[in-house]
Structure formats: structure tokens, C-alpha cells
Amino acid sequence: MYKVTIQHTKINLQKGFSLLESMIAIIVMVLGVLGILGLQMRTLTDTQSSVRRAQAIRLIGDLGERLQSNPDALGNLTVYTSTPTSSKDCANTVCTPVELATYDIKQWRANVASILPGSSATVFTPQGSSNQVGVLIGWNENRYLQNGNALSDTDKQKLDAPFKFTATDATGADIACPTGLTCHIQYIQPMQRCTPWSLGGGNLYCPN
């Protein structure tokens, strides 16, 4: 009598499942990392925007301090609204109020260009107001798609909040934010410590 031995071969039906699960886990992890990177990039963009606006506000504050330091800033508003190419070195020599105004606005415009590259600065006297100075500073905010390509002008217009106001200068010309820039506008009240002195031959009298 023969004894028949039947051997059962155990077939592992789960062969390859561990590799598949590992690949799925890696894909999920990669997607999570990409999401975190996207959030960080968005946060960085918003932070840069806040930093640029803060810099613009500080620059306007710097011009306001220069106006307050000039004993006759109110009498030289046309100088502050100009763009001089040269000036007397008032940091090392004594200057008249008009020379100080020329020096201050030249130095201030150089600071704006240095701190906010590609920016635009407009200083104007508002229409109907002879004792104020309006300051408009615009800066560029680069926005890109996730693949590194720049956004189209249409996309930028959708992202940018419309910058609308009714400011006009003394000549009646509209003051507007340049196309493609983000702007901040602020008004400054100059001082005048000097008054015309007729007995001095039309010179200014500046009390200490």
C-alpha cells in the first residue's frame, strides 16, 4: 500500500503590496511637502509686501522730518516738489532754507531709489492747498506662477486691489499710481519758523 503525501504550497497573494504601500506613502508625503512649500512662499510674498510698505512709510516720515528741520519749508514747497540734480553739501556747511530744501529733496530721492529699487516717488502740492505736501511712493511687487513664469498683466490686475483716489497737484494734473506698481500716499504739513522781515531788506527773520 502506497502512502501518498500531498504538499500544499502556500501562495503569498500579498506579494508586492508592501512596495505599493510605500510608494503611496511617499507620494502623499511629497504632496504634503509641496503644500507646505507653497504656503511658505505665499507667506514670504505677503511679508515682503508688508516690508516694502513699511519702508515707504518710513521714507515719507524721513521727508517729513526734513521738512520740520527746515526753518522755511513752507516757503520752499516748489523746491521739495522738484528733482534737483545737484545741491550744496548742507551736511558740512551752513545753508540757507532754499539750499537746505534742495539738499534734502535730492538726498531723499536718492534714499528712495536705494531702498526701493525700481520705485517711483512723487512729491506734489495738492490743488487748493498751499500749506501741504503730498507724497506718493510706488514700488514693484513681483508675482510668479508656481512654474516660475511671470503673471500676465490681466492676472496682476485681478490680484491688485484698485488704487483709486482723487488727488491732483497745484496745476490740476491727476496724481495716480504708476501702472504695475503698488503705492502708498500720505500728506505732510510743513512748518515755517521764519517770517519775511521788511526791515532786513526782504530777508527772513528766523528766531532761535
Tab-separated table of N, CA and C in Angstrom, residues 56-154:
chain	number	residue	atom	x	y	z
A	56	ALA	N	8.262	102.305	2.683
A	56	ALA	CA	7.706	103.505	2.055
A	56	ALA	C	7.209	104.484	3.111
A	57	ILE	N	6.555	103.972	4.139
A	57	ILE	CA	6.045	104.836	5.211
A	57	ILE	C	7.200	105.493	5.957
A	58	ARG	N	8.264	104.733	6.199
A	58	ARG	CA	9.431	105.308	6.890
A	58	ARG	C	10.099	106.383	6.030
A	59	LEU	N	10.150	106.163	4.721
A	59	LEU	CA	10.746	107.165	3.838
A	59	LEU	C	9.924	108.450	3.834
A	60	ILE	N	8.610	108.321	3.837
A	60	ILE	CA	7.762	109.514	3.903
A	60	ILE	C	7.955	110.222	5.246
A	61	GLY	N	8.103	109.439	6.301
A	61	GLY	CA	8.379	110.031	7.610
A	61	GLY	C	9.714	110.763	7.628
A	62	ASP	N	10.706	110.218	6.922
A	62	ASP	CA	12.012	110.872	6.840
A	62	ASP	C	11.900	112.219	6.142
A	63	LEU	N	11.112	112.277	5.054
A	63	LEU	CA	10.918	113.555	4.370
A	63	LEU	C	10.184	114.536	5.274
A	64	GLY	N	9.223	114.039	6.050
A	64	GLY	CA	8.518	114.910	6.987
A	64	GLY	C	9.451	115.514	8.019
A	65	GLU	N	10.411	114.722	8.509
A	65	GLU	CA	11.378	115.234	9.479
A	65	GLU	C	12.295	116.276	8.843
A	66	ARG	N	12.639	116.067	7.590
A	66	ARG	CA	13.466	117.054	6.887
A	66	ARG	C	12.701	118.370	6.721
A	67	LEU	N	11.421	118.262	6.429
A	67	LEU	CA	10.604	119.467	6.303
A	67	LEU	C	10.507	120.201	7.640
A	68	GLN	N	10.374	119.455	8.713
A	68	GLN	CA	10.287	120.082	10.029
A	68	GLN	C	11.601	120.743	10.428
A	69	SER	N	12.718	120.217	9.928
A	69	SER	CA	14.032	120.768	10.279
A	69	SER	C	14.358	122.031	9.497
A	70	ASN	N	13.688	122.232	8.381
A	70	ASN	CA	13.945	123.432	7.579
A	70	ASN	C	13.145	124.597	8.164
A	71	PRO	N	13.812	125.691	8.537
A	71	PRO	CA	13.093	126.809	9.157
A	71	PRO	C	12.084	127.489	8.232
A	72	ASP	N	12.211	127.295	6.923
A	72	ASP	CA	11.260	127.894	5.994
A	72	ASP	C	10.834	126.875	4.942
A	73	ALA	N	10.441	125.698	5.399
A	73	ALA	CA	9.997	124.672	4.462
A	73	ALA	C	8.729	125.110	3.740
A	74	LEU	N	7.846	125.788	4.460
A	74	LEU	CA	6.586	126.208	3.856
A	74	LEU	C	6.800	127.192	2.717
A	75	GLY	N	7.850	127.991	2.817
A	75	GLY	CA	8.135	128.954	1.763
A	75	GLY	C	8.911	128.375	0.598
A	76	ASN	N	9.275	127.104	0.672
A	76	ASN	CA	10.077	126.480	-0.389
A	76	ASN	C	9.452	125.170	-0.861
A	77	LEU	N	8.131	125.113	-0.894
A	77	LEU	CA	7.466	123.881	-1.318
A	77	LEU	C	7.780	123.531	-2.765
A	78	THR	N	7.978	124.544	-3.611
A	78	THR	CA	8.291	124.257	-5.014
A	78	THR	C	9.633	123.555	-5.149
A	79	VAL	N	10.535	123.782	-4.214
A	79	VAL	CA	11.833	123.105	-4.246
A	79	VAL	C	11.655	121.629	-3.904
A	80	TYR	N	10.834	121.351	-2.898
A	80	TYR	CA	10.616	119.958	-2.484
A	80	TYR	C	9.881	119.149	-3.548
A	81	THR	N	9.120	119.802	-4.402
A	81	THR	CA	8.412	119.079	-5.458
A	81	THR	C	9.248	118.930	-6.721
A	82	SER	N	10.468	119.446	-6.702
A	82	SER	CA	11.336	119.362	-7.880
A	82	SER	C	12.244	118.139	-7.776
A	83	THR	N	13.063	117.944	-8.810
A	83	THR	CA	14.033	116.848	-8.824
A	83	THR	C	15.407	117.420	-9.150
A	84	PRO	N	16.083	118.003	-8.175
A	84	PRO	CA	17.382	118.628	-8.438
A	84	PRO	C	18.459	117.592	-8.738
A	85	THR	N	19.383	117.956	-9.612
A	85	THR	CA	20.485	117.064	-9.961
A	85	THR	C	21.758	117.385	-9.179
A	86	SER	N	21.818	118.554	-8.575
A	86	SER	CA	22.980	118.941	-7.779
A	86	SER	C	22.509	119.817	-6.631
A	87	SER	N	23.320	119.890	-5.598
A	87	SER	CA	22.965	120.696	-4.442
A	87	SER	C	24.218	120.999	-3.631
A	88	LYS	N	24.121	121.986	-2.786
A	88	LYS	CA	25.194	122.316	-1.854
A	88	LYS	C	25.227	121.272	-0.748
A	89	ASP	N	26.424	120.967	-0.243
A	89	ASP	CA	26.559	119.966	0.802
A	89	ASP	C	26.188	120.592	2.143
A	90	CYS	N	24.914	120.512	2.478
A	90	CYS	CA	24.438	121.132	3.710
A	90	CYS	C	24.768	120.308	4.953
A	91	ALA	N	25.318	119.123	4.756
A	91	ALA	CA	25.703	118.306	5.905
A	91	ALA	C	26.973	118.835	6.550
A	92	ASN	N	27.790	119.553	5.785
A	92	ASN	CA	29.069	120.039	6.302
A	92	ASN	C	29.208	121.565	6.261
A	93	THR	N	28.275	122.242	5.612
A	93	THR	CA	28.329	123.703	5.530
A	93	THR	C	26.975	124.288	5.878
A	94	VAL	N	26.994	125.569	6.260
A	94	VAL	CA	25.750	126.257	6.596
A	94	VAL	C	25.009	126.601	5.306
A	95	CYS	N	23.701	126.320	5.291
A	95	CYS	CA	22.897	126.558	4.099
A	95	CYS	C	21.707	127.449	4.426
A	96	THR	N	21.236	128.135	3.423
A	96	THR	CA	20.001	128.892	3.540
A	96	THR	C	18.826	127.921	3.472
A	97	PRO	N	17.626	128.341	3.829
A	97	PRO	CA	16.477	127.437	3.754
A	97	PRO	C	16.262	126.841	2.365
A	98	VAL	N	16.456	127.634	1.301
A	98	VAL	CA	16.252	127.094	-0.045
A	98	VAL	C	17.352	126.105	-0.399
A	99	GLU	N	18.588	126.373	0.032
A	99	GLU	CA	19.680	125.431	-0.220
A	99	GLU	C	19.462	124.138	0.555
A	100	LEU	N	18.956	124.269	1.789
A	100	LEU	CA	18.677	123.075	2.593
A	100	LEU	C	17.554	122.257	1.972
A	101	ALA	N	16.541	122.928	1.434
A	101	ALA	CA	15.446	122.221	0.774
A	101	ALA	C	15.946	121.451	-0.445
A	102	THR	N	16.827	122.077	-1.234
A	102	THR	CA	17.389	121.416	-2.414
A	102	THR	C	18.216	120.206	-2.016
A	103	TYR	N	19.024	120.366	-0.985
A	103	TYR	CA	19.864	119.270	-0.498
A	103	TYR	C	19.004	118.114	0.031
A	104	ASP	N	17.992	118.454	0.840
A	104	ASP	CA	17.159	117.423	1.462
A	104	ASP	C	16.399	116.606	0.431
A	105	ILE	N	15.785	117.263	-0.545
A	105	ILE	CA	14.977	116.512	-1.507
A	105	ILE	C	15.858	115.665	-2.417
A	106	LYS	N	17.070	116.167	-2.722
A	106	LYS	CA	17.993	115.376	-3.545
A	106	LYS	C	18.434	114.122	-2.783
A	107	GLN	N	18.808	114.287	-1.510
A	107	GLN	CA	19.223	113.148	-0.702
A	107	GLN	C	18.069	112.180	-0.480
A	108	TRP	N	16.884	112.714	-0.279
A	108	TRP	CA	15.720	111.857	-0.022
A	108	TRP	C	15.384	111.008	-1.236
A	109	ARG	N	15.403	111.607	-2.418
A	109	ARG	CA	15.098	110.840	-3.631
A	109	ARG	C	16.150	109.749	-3.851
A	110	ALA	N	17.398	110.037	-3.518
A	110	ALA	CA	18.449	109.025	-3.641
A	110	ALA	C	18.192	107.870	-2.665
A	111	ASN	N	17.715	108.178	-1.466
A	111	ASN	CA	17.398	107.131	-0.489
A	111	ASN	C	16.247	106.260	-0.967
A	112	VAL	N	15.236	106.872	-1.570
A	112	VAL	CA	14.100	106.102	-2.077
A	112	VAL	C	14.563	105.121	-3.157
A	113	ALA	N	15.387	105.612	-4.078
A	113	ALA	CA	15.873	104.755	-5.160
A	113	ALA	C	16.753	103.623	-4.627
A	114	SER	N	17.473	103.885	-3.530
A	114	SER	CA	18.366	102.873	-2.968
A	114	SER	C	17.604	101.819	-2.170
A	115	ILE	N	16.621	102.247	-1.397
A	115	ILE	CA	15.894	101.333	-0.526
A	115	ILE	C	14.828	100.550	-1.296
A	116	LEU	N	14.188	101.210	-2.264
A	116	LEU	CA	13.136	100.558	-3.053
A	116	LEU	C	13.518	100.610	-4.531
A	117	PRO	N	14.382	99.704	-4.993
A	117	PRO	CA	14.782	99.708	-6.410
A	117	PRO	C	13.578	99.580	-7.341
A	118	GLY	N	13.610	100.330	-8.436
A	118	GLY	CA	12.518	100.286	-9.384
A	118	GLY	C	11.276	101.017	-8.918
A	119	SER	N	11.429	101.859	-7.884
A	119	SER	CA	10.285	102.556	-7.311
A	119	SER	C	10.031	103.878	-8.025
A	120	SER	N	8.962	104.529	-7.623
A	120	SER	CA	8.597	105.835	-8.155
A	120	SER	C	8.182	106.716	-6.989
A	121	ALA	N	8.704	107.951	-6.944
A	121	ALA	CA	8.378	108.883	-5.866
A	121	ALA	C	7.890	110.193	-6.459
A	122	THR	N	6.720	110.622	-6.035
A	122	THR	CA	6.134	111.874	-6.494
A	122	THR	C	5.823	112.750	-5.292
A	123	VAL	N	6.390	113.947	-5.282
A	123	VAL	CA	6.108	114.920	-4.232
A	123	VAL	C	5.375	116.087	-4.890
A	124	PHE	N	4.235	116.461	-4.366
A	124	PHE	CA	3.417	117.480	-5.014
A	124	PHE	C	2.687	118.319	-3.971
A	125	THR	N	2.283	119.498	-4.384
A	125	THR	CA	1.413	120.327	-3.554
A	125	THR	C	-0.017	120.111	-4.026
A	126	PRO	N	-0.905	119.684	-3.151
A	126	PRO	CA	-2.282	119.388	-3.563
A	126	PRO	C	-2.993	120.643	-4.075
A	127	GLN	N	-3.894	120.414	-4.993
A	127	GLN	CA	-4.672	121.530	-5.531
A	127	GLN	C	-5.571	122.112	-4.441
A	128	GLY	N	-5.566	123.435	-4.339
A	128	GLY	CA	-6.383	124.104	-3.343
A	128	GLY	C	-5.774	124.158	-1.967
A	129	SER	N	-4.544	123.670	-1.801
A	129	SER	CA	-3.865	123.707	-0.500
A	129	SER	C	-2.438	124.175	-0.706
A	130	SER	N	-2.116	125.330	-0.141
A	130	SER	CA	-0.773	125.901	-0.304
A	130	SER	C	0.121	125.634	0.891
A	131	ASN	N	-0.346	124.856	1.840
A	131	ASN	CA	0.456	124.597	3.040
A	131	ASN	C	0.583	123.106	3.344
A	132	GLN	N	0.484	122.268	2.294
A	132	GLN	CA	0.650	120.835	2.451
A	132	GLN	C	1.537	120.282	1.351
A	133	VAL	N	2.086	119.113	1.618
A	133	VAL	CA	2.858	118.380	0.621
A	133	VAL	C	2.315	116.961	0.560
A	134	GLY	N	1.995	116.516	-0.635
A	134	GLY	CA	1.563	115.136	-0.820
A	134	GLY	C	2.739	114.295	-1.310
A	135	VAL	N	2.862	113.093	-0.787
A	135	VAL	CA	3.963	112.199	-1.164
A	135	VAL	C	3.373	110.863	-1.597
A	136	LEU	N	3.683	110.455	-2.815
A	136	LEU	CA	3.224	109.177	-3.368
A	136	LEU	C	4.445	108.339	-3.719
A	137	ILE	N	4.568	107.184	-3.090
A	137	ILE	CA	5.679	106.266	-3.373
A	137	ILE	C	5.105	104.961	-3.910
A	138	GLY	N	5.610	104.529	-5.051
A	138	GLY	CA	5.192	103.264	-5.646
A	138	GLY	C	6.360	102.305	-5.744
A	139	TRP	N	6.098	101.036	-5.555
A	139	TRP	CA	7.151	100.017	-5.636
A	139	TRP	C	6.623	98.812	-6.392
A	140	ASN	N	7.543	98.027	-6.882
A	140	ASN	CA	7.194	96.867	-7.694
A	140	ASN	C	7.087	95.631	-6.818
A	141	GLU	N	6.004	94.881	-7.006
A	141	GLU	CA	5.830	93.612	-6.311
A	141	GLU	C	5.757	92.506	-7.357
A	142	ASN	N	6.797	91.705	-7.435
A	142	ASN	CA	6.855	90.615	-8.417
A	142	ASN	C	5.967	89.458	-7.977
A	143	ARG	N	5.162	88.973	-8.908
A	143	ARG	CA	4.331	87.799	-8.646
A	143	ARG	C	4.568	86.784	-9.765
A	144	TYR	N	4.743	85.535	-9.385
A	144	TYR	CA	5.037	84.490	-10.363
A	144	TYR	C	4.121	83.297	-10.149
A	145	LEU	N	3.928	82.550	-11.226
A	145	LEU	CA	3.224	81.284	-11.129
A	145	LEU	C	4.118	80.253	-10.458
A	146	GLN	N	3.541	79.105	-10.111
A	146	GLN	CA	4.315	78.078	-9.437
A	146	GLN	C	5.434	77.519	-10.307
A	147	ASN	N	5.286	77.616	-11.635
A	147	ASN	CA	6.338	77.105	-12.519
A	147	ASN	C	7.407	78.151	-12.811
A	148	GLY	N	7.343	79.302	-12.142
A	148	GLY	CA	8.381	80.310	-12.302
A	148	GLY	C	8.097	81.358	-13.357
A	149	ASN	N	7.010	81.208	-14.114
A	149	ASN	CA	6.668	82.191	-15.133
A	149	ASN	C	5.955	83.381	-14.506
A	150	ALA	N	6.232	84.570	-15.041
A	150	ALA	CA	5.606	85.770	-14.514
A	150	ALA	C	4.124	85.796	-14.865
A	151	LEU	N	3.333	86.384	-13.975
A	151	LEU	CA	1.910	86.518	-14.242
A	151	LEU	C	1.674	87.505	-15.380
A	152	SER	N	0.586	87.314	-16.076
A	152	SER	CA	0.223	88.250	-17.133
A	152	SER	C	-0.328	89.529	-16.516
A	153	ASP	N	-0.407	90.595	-17.313
A	153	ASP	CA	-0.940	91.859	-16.819
A	153	ASP	C	-2.382	91.703	-16.355
A	154	THR	N	-3.134	90.851	-17.049
A	154	THR	CA	-4.525	90.617	-16.656
A	154	THR	C	-4.604	89.967	-15.285
